[in-house]
mmCIF file of C-alpha atoms in Angstrom:
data_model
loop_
_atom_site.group_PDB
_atom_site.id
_atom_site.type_symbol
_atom_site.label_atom_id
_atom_site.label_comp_id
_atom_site.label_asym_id
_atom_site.label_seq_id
_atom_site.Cartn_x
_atom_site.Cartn_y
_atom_site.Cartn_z
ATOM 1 C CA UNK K 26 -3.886 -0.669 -33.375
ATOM 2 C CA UNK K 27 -2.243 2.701 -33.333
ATOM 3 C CA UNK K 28 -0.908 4.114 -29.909
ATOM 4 C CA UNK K 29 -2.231 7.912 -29.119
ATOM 5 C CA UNK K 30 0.197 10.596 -27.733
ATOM 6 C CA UNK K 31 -1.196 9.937 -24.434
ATOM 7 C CA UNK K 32 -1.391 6.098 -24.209
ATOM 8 C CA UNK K 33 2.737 6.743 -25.747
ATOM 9 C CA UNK K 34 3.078 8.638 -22.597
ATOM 10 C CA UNK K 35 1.151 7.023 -20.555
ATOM 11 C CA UNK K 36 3.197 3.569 -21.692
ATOM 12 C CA UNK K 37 6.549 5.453 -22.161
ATOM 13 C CA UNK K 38 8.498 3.820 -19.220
ATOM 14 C CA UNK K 39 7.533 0.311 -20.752
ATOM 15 C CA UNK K 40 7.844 1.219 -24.446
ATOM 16 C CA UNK K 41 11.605 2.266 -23.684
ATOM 17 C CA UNK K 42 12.181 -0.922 -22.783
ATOM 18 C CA UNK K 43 14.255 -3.447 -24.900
ATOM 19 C CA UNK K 44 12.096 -6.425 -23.883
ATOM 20 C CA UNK K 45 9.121 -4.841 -24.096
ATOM 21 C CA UNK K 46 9.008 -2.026 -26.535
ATOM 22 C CA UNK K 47 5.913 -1.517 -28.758
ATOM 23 C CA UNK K 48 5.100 -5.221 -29.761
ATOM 24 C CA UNK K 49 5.270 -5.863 -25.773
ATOM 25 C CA UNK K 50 2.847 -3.437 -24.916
ATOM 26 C CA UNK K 51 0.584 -4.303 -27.327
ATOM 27 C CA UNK K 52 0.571 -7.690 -26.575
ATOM 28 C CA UNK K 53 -0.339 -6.480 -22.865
ATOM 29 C CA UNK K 54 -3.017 -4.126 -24.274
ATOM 30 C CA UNK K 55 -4.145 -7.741 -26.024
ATOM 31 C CA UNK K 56 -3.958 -9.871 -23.112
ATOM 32 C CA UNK K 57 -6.852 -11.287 -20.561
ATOM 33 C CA UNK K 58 -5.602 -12.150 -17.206
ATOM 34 C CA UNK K 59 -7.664 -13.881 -14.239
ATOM 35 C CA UNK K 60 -7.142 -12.463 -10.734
ATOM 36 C CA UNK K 61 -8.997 -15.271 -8.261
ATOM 37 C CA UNK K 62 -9.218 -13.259 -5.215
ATOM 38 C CA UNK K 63 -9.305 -9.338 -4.475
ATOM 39 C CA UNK K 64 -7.226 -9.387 -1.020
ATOM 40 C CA UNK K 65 -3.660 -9.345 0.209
ATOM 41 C CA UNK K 66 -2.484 -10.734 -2.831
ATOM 42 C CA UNK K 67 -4.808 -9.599 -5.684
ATOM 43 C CA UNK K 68 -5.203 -6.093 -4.646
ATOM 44 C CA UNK K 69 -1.176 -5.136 -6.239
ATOM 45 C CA UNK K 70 -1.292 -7.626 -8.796
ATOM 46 C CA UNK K 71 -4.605 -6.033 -10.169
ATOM 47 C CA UNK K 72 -3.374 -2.380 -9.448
ATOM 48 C CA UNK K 73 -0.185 -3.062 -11.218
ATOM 49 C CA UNK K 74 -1.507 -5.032 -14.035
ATOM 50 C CA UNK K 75 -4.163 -2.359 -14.456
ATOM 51 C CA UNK K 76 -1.440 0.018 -14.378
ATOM 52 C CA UNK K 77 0.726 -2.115 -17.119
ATOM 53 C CA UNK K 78 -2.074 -1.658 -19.382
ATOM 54 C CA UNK K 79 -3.025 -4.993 -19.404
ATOM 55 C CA UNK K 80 -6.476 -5.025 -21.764
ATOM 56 C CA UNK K 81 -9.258 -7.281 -19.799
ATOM 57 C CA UNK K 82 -8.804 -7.934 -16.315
ATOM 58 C CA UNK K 83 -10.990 -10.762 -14.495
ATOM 59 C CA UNK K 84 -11.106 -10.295 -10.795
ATOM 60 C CA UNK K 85 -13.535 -12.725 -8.716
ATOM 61 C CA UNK K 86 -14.267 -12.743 -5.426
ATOM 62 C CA UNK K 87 -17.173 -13.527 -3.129
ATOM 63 C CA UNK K 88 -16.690 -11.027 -0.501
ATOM 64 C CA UNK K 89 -17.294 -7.280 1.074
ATOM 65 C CA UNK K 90 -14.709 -4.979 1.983
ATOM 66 C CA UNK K 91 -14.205 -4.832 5.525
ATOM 67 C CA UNK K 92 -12.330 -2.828 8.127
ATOM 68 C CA UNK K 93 -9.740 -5.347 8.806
ATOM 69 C CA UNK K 94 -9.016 -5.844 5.052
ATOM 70 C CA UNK K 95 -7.389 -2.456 4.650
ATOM 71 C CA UNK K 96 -4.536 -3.124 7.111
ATOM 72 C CA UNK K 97 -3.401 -5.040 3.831
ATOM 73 C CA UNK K 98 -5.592 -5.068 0.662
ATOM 74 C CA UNK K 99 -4.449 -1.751 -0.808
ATOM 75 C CA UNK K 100 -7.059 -1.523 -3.959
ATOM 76 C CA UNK K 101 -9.734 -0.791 -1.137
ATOM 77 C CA UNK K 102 -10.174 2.232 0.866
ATOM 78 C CA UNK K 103 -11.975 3.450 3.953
ATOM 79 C CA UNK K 104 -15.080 4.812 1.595
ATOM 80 C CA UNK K 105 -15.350 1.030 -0.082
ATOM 81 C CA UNK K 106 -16.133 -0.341 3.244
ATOM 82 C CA UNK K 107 -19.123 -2.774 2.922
ATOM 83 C CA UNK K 108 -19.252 -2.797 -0.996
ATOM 84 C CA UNK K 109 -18.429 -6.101 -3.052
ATOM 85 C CA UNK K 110 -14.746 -6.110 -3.149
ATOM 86 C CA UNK K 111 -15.091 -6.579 -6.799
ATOM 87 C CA UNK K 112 -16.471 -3.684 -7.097
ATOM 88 C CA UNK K 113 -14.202 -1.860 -5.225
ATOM 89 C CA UNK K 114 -10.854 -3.375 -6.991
ATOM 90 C CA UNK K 115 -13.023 -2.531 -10.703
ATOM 91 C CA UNK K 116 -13.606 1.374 -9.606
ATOM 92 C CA UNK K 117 -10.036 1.404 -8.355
ATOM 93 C CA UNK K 118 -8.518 -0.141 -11.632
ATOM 94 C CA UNK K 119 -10.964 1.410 -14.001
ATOM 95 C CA UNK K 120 -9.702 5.071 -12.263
ATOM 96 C CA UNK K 121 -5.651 4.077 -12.551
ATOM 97 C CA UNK K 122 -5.707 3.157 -16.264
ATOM 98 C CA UNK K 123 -8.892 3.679 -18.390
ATOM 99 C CA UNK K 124 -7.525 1.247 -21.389
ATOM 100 C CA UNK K 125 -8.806 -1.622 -19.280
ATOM 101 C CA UNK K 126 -11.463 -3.434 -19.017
ATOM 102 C CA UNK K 127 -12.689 -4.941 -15.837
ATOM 103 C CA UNK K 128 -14.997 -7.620 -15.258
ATOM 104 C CA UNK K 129 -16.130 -8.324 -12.103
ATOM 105 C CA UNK K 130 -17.351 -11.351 -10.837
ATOM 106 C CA UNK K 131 -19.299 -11.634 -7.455
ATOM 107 C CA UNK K 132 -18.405 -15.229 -6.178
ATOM 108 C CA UNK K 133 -16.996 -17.819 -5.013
ATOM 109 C CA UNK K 134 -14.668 -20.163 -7.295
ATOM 110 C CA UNK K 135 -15.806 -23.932 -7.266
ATOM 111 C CA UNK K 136 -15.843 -26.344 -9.049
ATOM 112 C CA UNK K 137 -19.186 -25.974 -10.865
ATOM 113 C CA UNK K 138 -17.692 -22.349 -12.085
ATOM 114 C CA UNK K 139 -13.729 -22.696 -12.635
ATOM 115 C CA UNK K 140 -13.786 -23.803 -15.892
ATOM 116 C CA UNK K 141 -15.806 -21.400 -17.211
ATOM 117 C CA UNK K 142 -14.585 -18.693 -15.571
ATOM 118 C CA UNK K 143 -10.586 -19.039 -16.567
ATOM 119 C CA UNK K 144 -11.479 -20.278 -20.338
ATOM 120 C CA UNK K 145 -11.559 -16.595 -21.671
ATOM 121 C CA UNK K 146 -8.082 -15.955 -20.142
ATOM 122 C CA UNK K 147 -4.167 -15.949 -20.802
ATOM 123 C CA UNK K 148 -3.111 -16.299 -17.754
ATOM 124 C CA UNK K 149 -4.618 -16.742 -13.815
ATOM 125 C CA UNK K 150 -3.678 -15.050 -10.666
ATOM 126 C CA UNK K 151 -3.893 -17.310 -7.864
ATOM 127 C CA UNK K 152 -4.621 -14.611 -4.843
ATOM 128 C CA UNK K 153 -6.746 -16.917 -2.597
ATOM 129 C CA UNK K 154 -6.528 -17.483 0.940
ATOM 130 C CA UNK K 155 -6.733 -21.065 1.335
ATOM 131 C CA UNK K 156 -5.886 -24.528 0.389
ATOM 132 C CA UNK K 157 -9.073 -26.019 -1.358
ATOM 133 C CA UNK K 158 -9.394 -22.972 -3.533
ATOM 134 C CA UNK K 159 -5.364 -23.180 -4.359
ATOM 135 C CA UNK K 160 -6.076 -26.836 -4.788
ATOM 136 C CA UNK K 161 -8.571 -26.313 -7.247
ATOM 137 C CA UNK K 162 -7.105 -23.134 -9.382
ATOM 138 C CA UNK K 163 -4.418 -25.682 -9.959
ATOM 139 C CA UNK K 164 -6.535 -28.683 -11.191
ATOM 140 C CA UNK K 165 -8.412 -25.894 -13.609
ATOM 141 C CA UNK K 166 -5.528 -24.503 -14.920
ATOM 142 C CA UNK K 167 -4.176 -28.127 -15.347
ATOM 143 C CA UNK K 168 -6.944 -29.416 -16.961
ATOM 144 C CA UNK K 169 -7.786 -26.101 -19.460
ATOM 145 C CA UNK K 170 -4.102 -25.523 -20.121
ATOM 146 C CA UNK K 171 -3.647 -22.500 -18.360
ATOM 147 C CA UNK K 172 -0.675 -20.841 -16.933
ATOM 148 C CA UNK K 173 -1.069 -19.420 -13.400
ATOM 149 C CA UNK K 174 0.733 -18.194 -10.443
ATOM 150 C CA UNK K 175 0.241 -19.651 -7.344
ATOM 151 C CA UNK K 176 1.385 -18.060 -3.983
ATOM 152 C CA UNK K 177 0.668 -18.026 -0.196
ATOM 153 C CA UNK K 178 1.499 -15.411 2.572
ATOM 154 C CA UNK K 179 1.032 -15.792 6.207
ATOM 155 C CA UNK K 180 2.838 -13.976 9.188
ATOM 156 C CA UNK K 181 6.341 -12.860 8.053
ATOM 157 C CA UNK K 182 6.538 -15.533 4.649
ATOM 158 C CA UNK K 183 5.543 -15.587 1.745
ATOM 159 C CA UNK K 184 6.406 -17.952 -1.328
ATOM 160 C CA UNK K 185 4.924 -18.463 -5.397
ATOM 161 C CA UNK K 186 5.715 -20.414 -8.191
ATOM 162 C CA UNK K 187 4.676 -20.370 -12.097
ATOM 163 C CA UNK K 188 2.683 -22.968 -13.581
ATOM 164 C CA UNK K 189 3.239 -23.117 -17.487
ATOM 165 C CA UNK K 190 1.538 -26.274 -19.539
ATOM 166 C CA UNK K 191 4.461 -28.505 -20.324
ATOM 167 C CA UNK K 192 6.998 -26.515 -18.231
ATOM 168 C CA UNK K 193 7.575 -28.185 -15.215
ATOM 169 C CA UNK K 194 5.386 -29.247 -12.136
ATOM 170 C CA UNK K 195 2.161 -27.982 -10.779
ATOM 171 C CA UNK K 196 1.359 -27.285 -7.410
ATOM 172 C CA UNK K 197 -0.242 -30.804 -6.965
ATOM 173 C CA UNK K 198 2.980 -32.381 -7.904
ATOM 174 C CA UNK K 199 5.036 -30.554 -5.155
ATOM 175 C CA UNK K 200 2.021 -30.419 -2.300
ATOM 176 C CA UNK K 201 -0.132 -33.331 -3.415
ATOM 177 C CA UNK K 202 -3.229 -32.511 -1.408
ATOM 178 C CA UNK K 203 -4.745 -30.148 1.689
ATOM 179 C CA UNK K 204 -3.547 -30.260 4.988
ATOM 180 C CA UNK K 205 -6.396 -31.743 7.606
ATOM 181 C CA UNK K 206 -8.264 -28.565 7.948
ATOM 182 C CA UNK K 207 -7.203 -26.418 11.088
ATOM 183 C CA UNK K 208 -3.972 -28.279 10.624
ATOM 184 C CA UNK K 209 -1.996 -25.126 9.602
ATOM 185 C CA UNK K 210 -4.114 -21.770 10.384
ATOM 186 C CA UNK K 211 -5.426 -19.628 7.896
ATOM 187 C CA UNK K 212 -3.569 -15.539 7.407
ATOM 188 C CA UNK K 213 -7.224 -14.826 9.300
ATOM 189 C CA UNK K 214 -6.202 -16.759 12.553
ATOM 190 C CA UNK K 215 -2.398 -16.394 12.179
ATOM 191 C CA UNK K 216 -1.824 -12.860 10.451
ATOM 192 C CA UNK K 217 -0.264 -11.633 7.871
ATOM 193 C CA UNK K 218 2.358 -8.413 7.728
ATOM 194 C CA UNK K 219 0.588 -6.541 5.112
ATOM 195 C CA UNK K 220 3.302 -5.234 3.181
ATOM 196 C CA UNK K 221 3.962 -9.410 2.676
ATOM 197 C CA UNK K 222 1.029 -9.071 0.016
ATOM 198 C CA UNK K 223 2.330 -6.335 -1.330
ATOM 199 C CA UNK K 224 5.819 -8.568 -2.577
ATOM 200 C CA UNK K 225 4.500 -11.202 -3.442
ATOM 201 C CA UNK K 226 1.618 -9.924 -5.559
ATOM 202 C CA UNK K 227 3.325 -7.489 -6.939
ATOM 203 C CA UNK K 228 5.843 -10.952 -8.201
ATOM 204 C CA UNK K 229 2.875 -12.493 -9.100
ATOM 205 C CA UNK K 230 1.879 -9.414 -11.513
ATOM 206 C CA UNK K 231 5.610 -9.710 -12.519
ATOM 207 C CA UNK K 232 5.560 -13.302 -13.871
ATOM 208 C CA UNK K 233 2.216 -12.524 -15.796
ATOM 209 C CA UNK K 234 3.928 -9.498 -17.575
ATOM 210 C CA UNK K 235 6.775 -11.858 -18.593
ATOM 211 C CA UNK K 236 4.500 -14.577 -19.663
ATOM 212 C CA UNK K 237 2.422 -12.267 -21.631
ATOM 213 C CA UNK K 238 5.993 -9.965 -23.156
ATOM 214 C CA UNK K 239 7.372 -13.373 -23.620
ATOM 215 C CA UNK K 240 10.767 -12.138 -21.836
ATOM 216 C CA UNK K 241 12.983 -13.771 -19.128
ATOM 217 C CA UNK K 242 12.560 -16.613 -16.958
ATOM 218 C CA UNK K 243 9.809 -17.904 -14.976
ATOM 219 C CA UNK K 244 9.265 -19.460 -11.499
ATOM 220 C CA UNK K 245 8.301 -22.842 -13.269
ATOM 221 C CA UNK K 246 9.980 -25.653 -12.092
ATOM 222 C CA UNK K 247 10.917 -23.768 -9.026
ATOM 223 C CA UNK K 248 9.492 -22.063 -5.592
ATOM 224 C CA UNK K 249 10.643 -19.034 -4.769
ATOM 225 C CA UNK K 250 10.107 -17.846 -0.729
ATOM 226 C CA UNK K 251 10.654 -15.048 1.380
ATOM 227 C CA UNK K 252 11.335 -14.520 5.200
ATOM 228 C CA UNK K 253 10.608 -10.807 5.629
ATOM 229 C CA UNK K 254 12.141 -11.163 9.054
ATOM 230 C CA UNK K 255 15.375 -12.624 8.080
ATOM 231 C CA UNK K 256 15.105 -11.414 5.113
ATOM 232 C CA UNK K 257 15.911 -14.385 2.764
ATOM 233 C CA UNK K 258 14.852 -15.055 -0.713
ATOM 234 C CA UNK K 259 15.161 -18.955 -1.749
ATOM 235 C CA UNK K 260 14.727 -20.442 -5.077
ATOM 236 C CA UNK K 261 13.936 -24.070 -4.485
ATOM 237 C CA UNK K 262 14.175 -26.332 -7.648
ATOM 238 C CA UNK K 263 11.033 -28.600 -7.777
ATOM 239 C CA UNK K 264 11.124 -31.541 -9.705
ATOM 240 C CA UNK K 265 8.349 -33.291 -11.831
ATOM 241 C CA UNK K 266 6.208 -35.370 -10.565
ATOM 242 C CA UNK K 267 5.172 -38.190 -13.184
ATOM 243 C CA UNK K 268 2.726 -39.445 -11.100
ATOM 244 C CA UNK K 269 0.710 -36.836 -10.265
ATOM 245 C CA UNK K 270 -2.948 -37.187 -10.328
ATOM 246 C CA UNK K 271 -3.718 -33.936 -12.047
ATOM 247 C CA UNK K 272 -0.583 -33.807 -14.714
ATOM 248 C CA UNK K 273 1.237 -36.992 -14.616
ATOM 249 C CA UNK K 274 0.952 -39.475 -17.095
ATOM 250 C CA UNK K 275 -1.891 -41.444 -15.478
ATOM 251 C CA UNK K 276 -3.913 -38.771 -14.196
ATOM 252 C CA UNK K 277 -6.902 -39.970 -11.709
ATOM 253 C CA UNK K 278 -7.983 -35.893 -11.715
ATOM 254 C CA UNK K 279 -9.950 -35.260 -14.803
ATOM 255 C CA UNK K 280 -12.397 -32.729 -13.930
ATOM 256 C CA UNK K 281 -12.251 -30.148 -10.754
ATOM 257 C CA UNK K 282 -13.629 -30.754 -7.686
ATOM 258 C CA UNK K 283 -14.231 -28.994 -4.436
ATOM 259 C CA UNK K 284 -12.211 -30.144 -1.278
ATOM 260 C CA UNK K 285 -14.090 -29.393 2.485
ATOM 261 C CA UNK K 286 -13.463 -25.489 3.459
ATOM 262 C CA UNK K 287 -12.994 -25.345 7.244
ATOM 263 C CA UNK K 288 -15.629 -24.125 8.923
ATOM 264 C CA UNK K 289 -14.240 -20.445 9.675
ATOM 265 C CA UNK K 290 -13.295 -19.873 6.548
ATOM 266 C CA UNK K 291 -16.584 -19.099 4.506
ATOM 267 C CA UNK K 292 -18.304 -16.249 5.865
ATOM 268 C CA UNK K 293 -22.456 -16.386 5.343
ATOM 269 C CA UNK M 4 21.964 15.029 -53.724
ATOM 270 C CA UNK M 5 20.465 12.548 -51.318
ATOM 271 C CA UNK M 6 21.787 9.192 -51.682
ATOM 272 C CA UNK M 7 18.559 7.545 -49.993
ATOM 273 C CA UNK M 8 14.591 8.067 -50.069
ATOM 274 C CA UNK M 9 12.943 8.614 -46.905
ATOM 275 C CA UNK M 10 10.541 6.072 -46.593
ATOM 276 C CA UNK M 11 8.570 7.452 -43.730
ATOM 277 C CA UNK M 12 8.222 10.529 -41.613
ATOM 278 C CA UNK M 13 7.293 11.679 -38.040
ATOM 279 C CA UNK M 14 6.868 14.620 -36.370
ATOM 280 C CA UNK M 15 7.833 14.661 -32.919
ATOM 281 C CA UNK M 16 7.784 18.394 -32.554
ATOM 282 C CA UNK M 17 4.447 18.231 -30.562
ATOM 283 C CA UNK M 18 6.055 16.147 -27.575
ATOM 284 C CA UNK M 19 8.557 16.284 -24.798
ATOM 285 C CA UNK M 20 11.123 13.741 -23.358
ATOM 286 C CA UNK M 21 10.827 10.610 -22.895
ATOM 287 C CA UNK M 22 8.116 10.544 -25.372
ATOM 288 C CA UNK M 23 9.547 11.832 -28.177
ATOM 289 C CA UNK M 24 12.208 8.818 -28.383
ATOM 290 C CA UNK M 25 8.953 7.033 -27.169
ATOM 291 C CA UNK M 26 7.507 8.290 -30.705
ATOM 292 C CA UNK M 27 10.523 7.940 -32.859
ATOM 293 C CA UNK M 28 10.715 4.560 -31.692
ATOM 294 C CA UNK M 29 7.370 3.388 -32.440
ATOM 295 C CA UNK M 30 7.689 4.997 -35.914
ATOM 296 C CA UNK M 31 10.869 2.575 -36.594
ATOM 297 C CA UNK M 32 9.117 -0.065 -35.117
ATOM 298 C CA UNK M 33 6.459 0.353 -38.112
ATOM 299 C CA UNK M 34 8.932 -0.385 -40.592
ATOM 300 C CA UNK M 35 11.084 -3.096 -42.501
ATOM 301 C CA UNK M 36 14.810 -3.492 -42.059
ATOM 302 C CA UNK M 37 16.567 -1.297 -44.097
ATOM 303 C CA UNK M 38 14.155 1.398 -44.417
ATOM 304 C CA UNK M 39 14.679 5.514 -44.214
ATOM 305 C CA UNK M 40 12.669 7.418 -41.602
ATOM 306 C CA UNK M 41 13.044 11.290 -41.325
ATOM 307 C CA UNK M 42 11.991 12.311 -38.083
ATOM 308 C CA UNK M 43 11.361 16.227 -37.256
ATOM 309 C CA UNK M 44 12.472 17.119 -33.733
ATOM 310 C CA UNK M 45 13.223 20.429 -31.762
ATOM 311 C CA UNK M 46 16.631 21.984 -31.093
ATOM 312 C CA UNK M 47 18.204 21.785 -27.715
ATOM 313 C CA UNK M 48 16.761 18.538 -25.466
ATOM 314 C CA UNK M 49 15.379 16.293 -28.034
ATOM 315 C CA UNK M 50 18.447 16.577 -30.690
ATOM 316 C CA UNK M 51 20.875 15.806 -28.116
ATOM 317 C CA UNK M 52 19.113 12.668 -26.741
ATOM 318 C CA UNK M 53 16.978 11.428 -29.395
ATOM 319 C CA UNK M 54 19.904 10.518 -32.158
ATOM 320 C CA UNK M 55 21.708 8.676 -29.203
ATOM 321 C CA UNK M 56 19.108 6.682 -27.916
ATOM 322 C CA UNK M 57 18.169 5.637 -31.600
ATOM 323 C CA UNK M 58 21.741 4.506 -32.035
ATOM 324 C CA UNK M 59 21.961 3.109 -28.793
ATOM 325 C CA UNK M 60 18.478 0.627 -30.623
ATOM 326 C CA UNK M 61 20.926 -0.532 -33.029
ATOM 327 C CA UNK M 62 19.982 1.177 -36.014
ATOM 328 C CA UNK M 63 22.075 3.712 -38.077
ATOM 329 C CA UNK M 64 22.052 7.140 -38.334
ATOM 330 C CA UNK M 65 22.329 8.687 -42.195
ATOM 331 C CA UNK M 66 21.714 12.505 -41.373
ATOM 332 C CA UNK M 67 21.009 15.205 -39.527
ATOM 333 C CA UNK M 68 19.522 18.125 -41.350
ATOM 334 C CA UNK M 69 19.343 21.572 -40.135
ATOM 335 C CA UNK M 70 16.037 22.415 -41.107
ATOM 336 C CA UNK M 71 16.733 26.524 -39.862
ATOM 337 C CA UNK M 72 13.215 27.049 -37.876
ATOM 338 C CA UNK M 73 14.445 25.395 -34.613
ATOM 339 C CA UNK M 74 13.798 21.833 -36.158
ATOM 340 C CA UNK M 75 15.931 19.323 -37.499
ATOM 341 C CA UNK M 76 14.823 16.285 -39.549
ATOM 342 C CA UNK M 77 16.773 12.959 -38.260
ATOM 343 C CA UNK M 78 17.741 10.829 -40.830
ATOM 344 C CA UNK M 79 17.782 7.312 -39.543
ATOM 345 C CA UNK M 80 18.126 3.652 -41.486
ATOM 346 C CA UNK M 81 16.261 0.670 -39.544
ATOM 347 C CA UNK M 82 18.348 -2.095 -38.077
ATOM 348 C CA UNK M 83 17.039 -5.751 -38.011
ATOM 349 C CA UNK M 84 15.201 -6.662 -34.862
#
């Protein structure tokens, strides 16, 4: 494929770029990249994937926008209130870059859908808002060989970390399973600064640009976290885990399943 | 008497900074190692920051002709990657 004078300008700030240069950009044009949730931390990793150039972006989510999303969830606006936040985050994507193509999908993730839904892509966006739908992203990406970037923000914190087949431990390994539910509160009972989503999405669409350029390191085998307060960054190294029931070498995981959502945190 | 044979050519008379090296780049890119490409460019901006930023790529600069229309054609040799 043959870049036009626009899509050269358009790209030009990339292009430049040592590590990514023309082959780079391609390969974004190329690439497919899941974003599991249009909220706090979906809405910059779509907006700057979109604006990367990244070729087919997946964005699923189940919900409507709503006032109190916007405080945070920056691909939405005051006119997209009560429309399918998919829909929202494809109009807003489809308007910053027209060299991508959106698909939307209206639903929840489970585990009668996961696999299906991440086959098609390179790489997943973990942008969900609690622990059974972290839980399962992981298993899926496990089980279909999928890279993926998990993260989590609530109040002042956030923290990620890069899942890459063979490169180190998943998120199983380090957390193993759920807290009891109502054990730690969700970003919807606790709050959430909403700038936080804006770092650590916007690191999120920063590890899936390097996985797709093939440049640098990545937050595999490690867990980066931030205290916007005190302002700290820490990378903690994470070891393996070889007994890990997803991606250890006796795995008891060997198809996705759905853990118990607490009550407040599926809205009819 | 030249002593090479221009391979390839661009024009990137039709664009301004940072596209033009943007162009120029992605014409080199097109190539094998060792190749010629003659790029056209304007006097004034692009000659003084095109020829550096291709050397500043690595690859080696043969000519620059003086084309005497307000162009010049770049001579330029491509590095390995």
């Amino acid at each position: 494929m043959a870049f036009s004078n626009e899509q050269l300008e358009r790209y030009s700030r990339h292009i430049i770029l040592k590590e990514v240069g023309v082959k780079g950009q391609k390969k974004l044009l190329e690439s497919k990249v899941l974003i599991i949730g249009a909220g706090g931390l979906g809405a910059p990793a779509a907006l700057y994937l979109a604006a990367a150039g990244v070729g087919t972006i997946g964005i699923a989510d189940a919900d409507e926008v709503d006032l109190s999303n916007l405080q945070r969830q920056v691909i939405h606006t005051t006119l997209d209130l009560g429309k399918a936040k998919v829909q929202s985050a494809r109009e807003t994507m489809e308007a910053v870059n027209p060299d991508v193509r959106v698909r939307a999908y209206q639903t929840f993730v489970a585990a009668d859908n996961i696999m299906e839904l991440v086959r098609d892509y390179d790489f997943v966006i973990d942008g969900t808002d609690n622990f059974p739908a972290k839980f399962l992203i992981n298993d899926a990406c496990v089980l279909a060989k999928k890279p993926f970037s998990h993260a989590g923000i609530i109040r002042f914190r956030g923290q990620l970390m890069t899942y890459v087949p063979g490169q180190g431990p998943c998120y199983r390994c380090v957390f193993k399973a759920p807290p009891p539910p109502d054990a730690v509160p969700t970003c919807r009972q606790a709050g959430v600064i909403g700038a936080m989503g804006g770092v650590i999405g916007s690191l999120q669409a920063m590890e899936a640009i390097k996985y797709i350029v093939g440049k640098g390191e990545l937050l595999t085998g490690a867990l980066l976290t931030y205290d916007a307060l005190t302002m700290e960054f820490r990378k903690i190294k994470l070891p393996g885990n070889g007994s890990c029931a997803v991606c250890g070498q006796n795995p008891t995981i060997l198809k996705p399943f759905d853990y118990e959502q607490a009550g407040c945190e599926i809205k009819a | 008497m030249a002593d090479y044979t221009i391979d390839e050519t661009v024009d990137i008379t039709d664009v301004v900074c940072p596209v033009t090296f943007v162009k120029a780049k992605v014409a080199l890119e097109e190539l094998d190692e060792g190749q010629i490409l003659s790029i056209r460019m304007n006097d004034g901006e692009p000659v003084q920051n095109v020829p550096r930023s291709i050397k500043e790529e690595g690859h080696q600069i043969l000519k620059l002709l003086d084309n005497e229309d307000g162009t010049y054609n770049l001579i330029v040799r491509k590095a390995a990657d």
